Coordinates of C-alpha atoms and ligand atoms in Angstrom, one line a residue:
X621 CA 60.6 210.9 -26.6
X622 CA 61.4 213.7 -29.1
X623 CA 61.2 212.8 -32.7
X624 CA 61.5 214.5 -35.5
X625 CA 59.7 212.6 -39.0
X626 CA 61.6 213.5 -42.0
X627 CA 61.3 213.2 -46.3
X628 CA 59.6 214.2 -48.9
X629 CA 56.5 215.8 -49.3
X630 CA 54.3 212.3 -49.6
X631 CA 56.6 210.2 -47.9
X632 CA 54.2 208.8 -45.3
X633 CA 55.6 211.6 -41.9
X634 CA 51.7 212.2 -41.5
X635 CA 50.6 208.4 -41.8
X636 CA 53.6 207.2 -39.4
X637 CA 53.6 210.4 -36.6
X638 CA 49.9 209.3 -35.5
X639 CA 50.7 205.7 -35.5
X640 CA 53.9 206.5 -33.2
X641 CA 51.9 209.7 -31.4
X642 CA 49.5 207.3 -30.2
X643 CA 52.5 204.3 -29.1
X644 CA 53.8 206.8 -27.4
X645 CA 51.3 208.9 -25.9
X646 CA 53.4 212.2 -27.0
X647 CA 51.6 214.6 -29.3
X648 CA 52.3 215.2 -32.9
X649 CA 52.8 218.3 -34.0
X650 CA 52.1 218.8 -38.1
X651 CA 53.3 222.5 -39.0
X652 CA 51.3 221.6 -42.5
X653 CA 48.6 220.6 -40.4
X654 CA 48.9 223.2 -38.0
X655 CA 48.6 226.1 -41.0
X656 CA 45.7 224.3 -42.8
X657 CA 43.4 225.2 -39.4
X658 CA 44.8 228.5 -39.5
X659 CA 43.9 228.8 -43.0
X660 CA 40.3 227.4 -42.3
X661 CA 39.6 229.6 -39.2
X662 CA 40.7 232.6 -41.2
X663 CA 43.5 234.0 -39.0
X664 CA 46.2 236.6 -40.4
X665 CA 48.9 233.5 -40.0
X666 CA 46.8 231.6 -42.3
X667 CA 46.4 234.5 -44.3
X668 CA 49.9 235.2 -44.7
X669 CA 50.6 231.5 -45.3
X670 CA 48.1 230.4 -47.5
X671 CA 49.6 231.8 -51.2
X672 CA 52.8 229.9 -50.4
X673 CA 51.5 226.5 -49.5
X674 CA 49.4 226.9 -52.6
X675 CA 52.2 227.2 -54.9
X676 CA 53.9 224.1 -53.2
X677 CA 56.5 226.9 -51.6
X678 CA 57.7 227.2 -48.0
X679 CA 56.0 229.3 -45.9
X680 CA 58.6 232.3 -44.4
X681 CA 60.8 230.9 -41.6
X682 CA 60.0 233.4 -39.2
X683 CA 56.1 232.9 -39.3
X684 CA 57.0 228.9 -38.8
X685 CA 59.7 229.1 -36.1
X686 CA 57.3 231.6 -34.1
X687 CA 54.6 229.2 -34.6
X688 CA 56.1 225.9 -33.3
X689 CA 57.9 227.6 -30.6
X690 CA 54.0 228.6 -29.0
X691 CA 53.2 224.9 -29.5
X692 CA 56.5 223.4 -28.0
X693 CA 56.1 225.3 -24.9
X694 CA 52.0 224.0 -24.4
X695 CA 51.9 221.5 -21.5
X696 CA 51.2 218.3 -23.5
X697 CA 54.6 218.7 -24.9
X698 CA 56.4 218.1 -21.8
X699 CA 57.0 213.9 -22.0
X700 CA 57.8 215.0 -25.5
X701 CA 56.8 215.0 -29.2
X702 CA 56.8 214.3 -33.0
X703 CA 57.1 216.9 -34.8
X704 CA 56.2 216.0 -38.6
X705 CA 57.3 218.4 -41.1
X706 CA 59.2 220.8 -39.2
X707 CA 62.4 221.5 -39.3
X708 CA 62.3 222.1 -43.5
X709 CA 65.5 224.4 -43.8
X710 CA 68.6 224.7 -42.3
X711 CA 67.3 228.1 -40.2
X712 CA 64.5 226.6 -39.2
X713 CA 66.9 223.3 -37.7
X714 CA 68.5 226.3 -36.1
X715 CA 65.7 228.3 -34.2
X716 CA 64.7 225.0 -33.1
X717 CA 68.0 223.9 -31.6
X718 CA 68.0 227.5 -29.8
X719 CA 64.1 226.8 -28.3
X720 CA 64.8 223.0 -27.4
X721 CA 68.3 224.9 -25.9
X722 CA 66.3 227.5 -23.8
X723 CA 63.9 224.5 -22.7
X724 CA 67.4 222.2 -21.1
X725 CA 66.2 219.4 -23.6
X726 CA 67.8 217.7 -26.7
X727 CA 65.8 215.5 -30.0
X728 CA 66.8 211.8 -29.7
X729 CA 66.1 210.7 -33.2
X730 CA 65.4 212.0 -36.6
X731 CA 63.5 209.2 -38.7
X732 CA 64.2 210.0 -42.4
X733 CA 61.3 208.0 -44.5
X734 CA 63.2 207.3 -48.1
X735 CA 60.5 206.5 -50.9
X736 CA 61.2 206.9 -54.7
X737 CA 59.5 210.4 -56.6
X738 CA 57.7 208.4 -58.7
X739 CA 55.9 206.3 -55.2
X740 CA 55.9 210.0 -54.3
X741 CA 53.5 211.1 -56.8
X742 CA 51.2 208.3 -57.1
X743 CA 50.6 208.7 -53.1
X744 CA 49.7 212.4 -53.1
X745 CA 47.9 212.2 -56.2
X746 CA 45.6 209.9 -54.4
X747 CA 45.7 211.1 -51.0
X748 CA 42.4 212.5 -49.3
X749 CA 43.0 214.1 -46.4
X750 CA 40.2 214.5 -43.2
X751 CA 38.6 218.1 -42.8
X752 CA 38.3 217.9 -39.2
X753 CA 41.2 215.2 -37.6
X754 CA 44.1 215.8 -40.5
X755 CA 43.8 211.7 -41.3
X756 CA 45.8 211.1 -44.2
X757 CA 44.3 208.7 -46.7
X758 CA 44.7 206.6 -50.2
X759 CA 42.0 206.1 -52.8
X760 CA 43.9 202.6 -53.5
X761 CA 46.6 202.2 -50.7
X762 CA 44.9 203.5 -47.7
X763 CA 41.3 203.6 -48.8
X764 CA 38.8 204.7 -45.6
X765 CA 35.8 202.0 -44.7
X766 CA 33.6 204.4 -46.4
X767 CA 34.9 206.6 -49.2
X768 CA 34.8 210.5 -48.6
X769 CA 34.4 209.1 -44.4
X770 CA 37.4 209.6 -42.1
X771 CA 37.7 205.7 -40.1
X772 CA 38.5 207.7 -36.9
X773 CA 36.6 210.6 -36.4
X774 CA 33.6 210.3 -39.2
X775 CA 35.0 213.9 -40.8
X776 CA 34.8 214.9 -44.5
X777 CA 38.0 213.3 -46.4
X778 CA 39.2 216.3 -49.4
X779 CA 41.6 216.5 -51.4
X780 CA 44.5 219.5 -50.6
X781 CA 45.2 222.4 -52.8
X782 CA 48.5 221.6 -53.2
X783 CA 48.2 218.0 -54.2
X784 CA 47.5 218.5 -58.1
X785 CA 50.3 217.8 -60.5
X786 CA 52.0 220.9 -60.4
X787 CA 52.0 221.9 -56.9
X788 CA 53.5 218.5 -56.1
X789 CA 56.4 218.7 -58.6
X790 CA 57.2 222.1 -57.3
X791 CA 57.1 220.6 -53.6
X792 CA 59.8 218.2 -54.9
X793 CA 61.5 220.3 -55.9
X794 CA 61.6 222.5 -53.2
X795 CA 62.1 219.5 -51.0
X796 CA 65.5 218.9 -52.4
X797 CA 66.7 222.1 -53.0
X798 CA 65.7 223.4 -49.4
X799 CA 65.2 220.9 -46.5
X800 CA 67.2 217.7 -48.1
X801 CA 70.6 220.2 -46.6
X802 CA 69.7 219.0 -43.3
X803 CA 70.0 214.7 -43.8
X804 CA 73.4 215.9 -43.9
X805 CA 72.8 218.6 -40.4
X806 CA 71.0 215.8 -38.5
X807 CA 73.4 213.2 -39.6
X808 CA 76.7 215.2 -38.1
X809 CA 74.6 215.2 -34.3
X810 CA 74.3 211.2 -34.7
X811 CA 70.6 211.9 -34.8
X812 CA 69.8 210.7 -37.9
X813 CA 68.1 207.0 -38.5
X814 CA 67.7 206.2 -42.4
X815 CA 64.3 204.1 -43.2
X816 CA 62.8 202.4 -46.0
X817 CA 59.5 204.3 -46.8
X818 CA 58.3 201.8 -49.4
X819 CA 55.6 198.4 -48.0
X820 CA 53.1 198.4 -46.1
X821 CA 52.5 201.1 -43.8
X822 CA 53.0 198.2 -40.9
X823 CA 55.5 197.0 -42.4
X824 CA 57.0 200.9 -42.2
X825 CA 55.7 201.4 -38.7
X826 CA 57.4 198.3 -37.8
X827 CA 60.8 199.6 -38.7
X828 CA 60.4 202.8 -36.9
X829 CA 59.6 200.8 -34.0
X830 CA 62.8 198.6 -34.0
X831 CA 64.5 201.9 -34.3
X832 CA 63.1 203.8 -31.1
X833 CA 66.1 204.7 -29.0
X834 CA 66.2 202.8 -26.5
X835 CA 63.8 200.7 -27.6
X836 CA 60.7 202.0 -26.7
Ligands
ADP1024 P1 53.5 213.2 -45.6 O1 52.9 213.5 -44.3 O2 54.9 212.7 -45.6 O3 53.2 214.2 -46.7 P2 51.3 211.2 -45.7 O4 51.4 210.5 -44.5 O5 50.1 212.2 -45.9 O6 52.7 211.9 -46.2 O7 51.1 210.1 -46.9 C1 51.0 210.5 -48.3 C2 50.0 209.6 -49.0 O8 50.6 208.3 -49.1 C3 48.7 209.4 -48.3 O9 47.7 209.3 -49.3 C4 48.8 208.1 -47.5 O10 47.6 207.5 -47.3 C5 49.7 207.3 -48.5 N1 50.6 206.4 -47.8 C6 51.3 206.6 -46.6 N2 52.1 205.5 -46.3 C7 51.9 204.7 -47.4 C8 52.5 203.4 -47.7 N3 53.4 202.8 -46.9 N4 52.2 202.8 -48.9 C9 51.3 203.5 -49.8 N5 50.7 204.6 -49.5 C10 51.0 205.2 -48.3
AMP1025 P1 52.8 219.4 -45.3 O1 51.4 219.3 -44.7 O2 53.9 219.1 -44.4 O3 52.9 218.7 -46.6 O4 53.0 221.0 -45.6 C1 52.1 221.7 -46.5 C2 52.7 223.0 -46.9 O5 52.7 223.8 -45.7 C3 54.1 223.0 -47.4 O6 54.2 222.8 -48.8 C4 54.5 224.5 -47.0 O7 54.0 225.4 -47.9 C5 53.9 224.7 -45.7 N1 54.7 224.2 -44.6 C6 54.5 223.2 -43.7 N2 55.5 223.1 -42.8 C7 56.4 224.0 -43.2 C8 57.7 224.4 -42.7 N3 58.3 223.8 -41.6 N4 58.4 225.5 -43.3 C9 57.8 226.1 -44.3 N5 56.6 225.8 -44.8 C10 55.9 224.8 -44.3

């Protein structure tokens, strides 16, 4: 199965892509997630990434699209993946069509998450976020067993850079001036499958489920 989790920064891609990674036994593939460890291992990618994500801007397509082609083409991809926040512009959907192209397969759904900006901002101003596993948290809706304790792997929860006030009403921003272009891409292929972001995140998961192609 090849997914693709879409919305808005906060929407709940993280929270739902390990829930479905692990019904599905496919990986999931988090470009934010993905540039954080580069970041924290102190490689040139995250060098060259990290004053963009900081400012709640996207990082240059080319440094993306080079980085989730390395991943795409690693052997636990082969039964297939979620990838969670990637594509985010239209050039990115693009190189991504062109390496799924090269590789003889296609996506079979794009799962849009819709929640309201103001939902938006009270979930990433409370989210804390595992050090070591990339376990996304709430302070009030998703709170761990032990605060500052990630439930699954006992890491240290923080809370991101780009979560404070301002970062997050840039990443709005950017979200629907950017990557909102390609509901309407993703929509034209037939890919594209609309869900309610706001409950429970069972209730949530619960809709993706019933919305599995072929259902899965
Ligand atoms: P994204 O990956 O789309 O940026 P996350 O999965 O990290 O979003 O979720 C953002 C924040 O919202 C986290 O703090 C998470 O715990 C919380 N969250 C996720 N789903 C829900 C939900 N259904 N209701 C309330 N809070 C949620
Ligand atoms: P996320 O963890 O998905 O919220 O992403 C955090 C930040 O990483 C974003 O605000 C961007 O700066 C950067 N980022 C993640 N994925 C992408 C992408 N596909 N294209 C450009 N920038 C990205």
């Amino acid at each position: 199965m090849r997914l693709v989790m879409f919305g808005a920064p906060g929407a709940g891609k993280g929270t739902q892509a390990k829930r479905l990674s692990e019904h599905l036994g496919v990986p999931h593939i988090s470009t934010g997630d993905m540039l954080r460890e580069n970041i924290e291992q102190r490689t040139e990618l995250g060098r060259a990434a990290r004053s963009y994500m900081d400012r709640g801007e996207l990082v240059p397509d080319d440094i993306i699209n080079g980085m989730v082609r390395v991943r795409l083409e690693e052997s636990d991809c082969e039964h297939g993946f979620i990838l969670d926040g990637y594509p985010r512009t239209i050039p990115q959907a693009e190189a991504l069509d062109r390496m799924l192209g090269e590789m003889g397969i296609e996506l079979d759904a794009v799962f849009d998450l819709e929640v309201p900006d103001e939902e938006i901002v009270r979930r990433l101003s409370g989210r804390r976020v595992c050090r070591q596993c990339g376990a996304s948290y709430h302070v009030v809706f998703n709170p761990p067993k032990q605060p500052g304790v990630c439930d699954v792997c006992g890491g240290q929860l923080y809370q991101r850079e780009d979560d404070t006030e301002e970062a997050v009403l840039n990443r709005i921003a950017v979200y629907k001036r950017k990557t909102k272009p390609l509901l309407e891409y993703y929509t034209r292929r037939g890919l594209m499958r609309t869900v309610d972001g706001t409950g429970s995140i069972d209730e949530i998961f619960g809709r993706l489920l019933g919305l599995l192609p072929g259902g899965k």
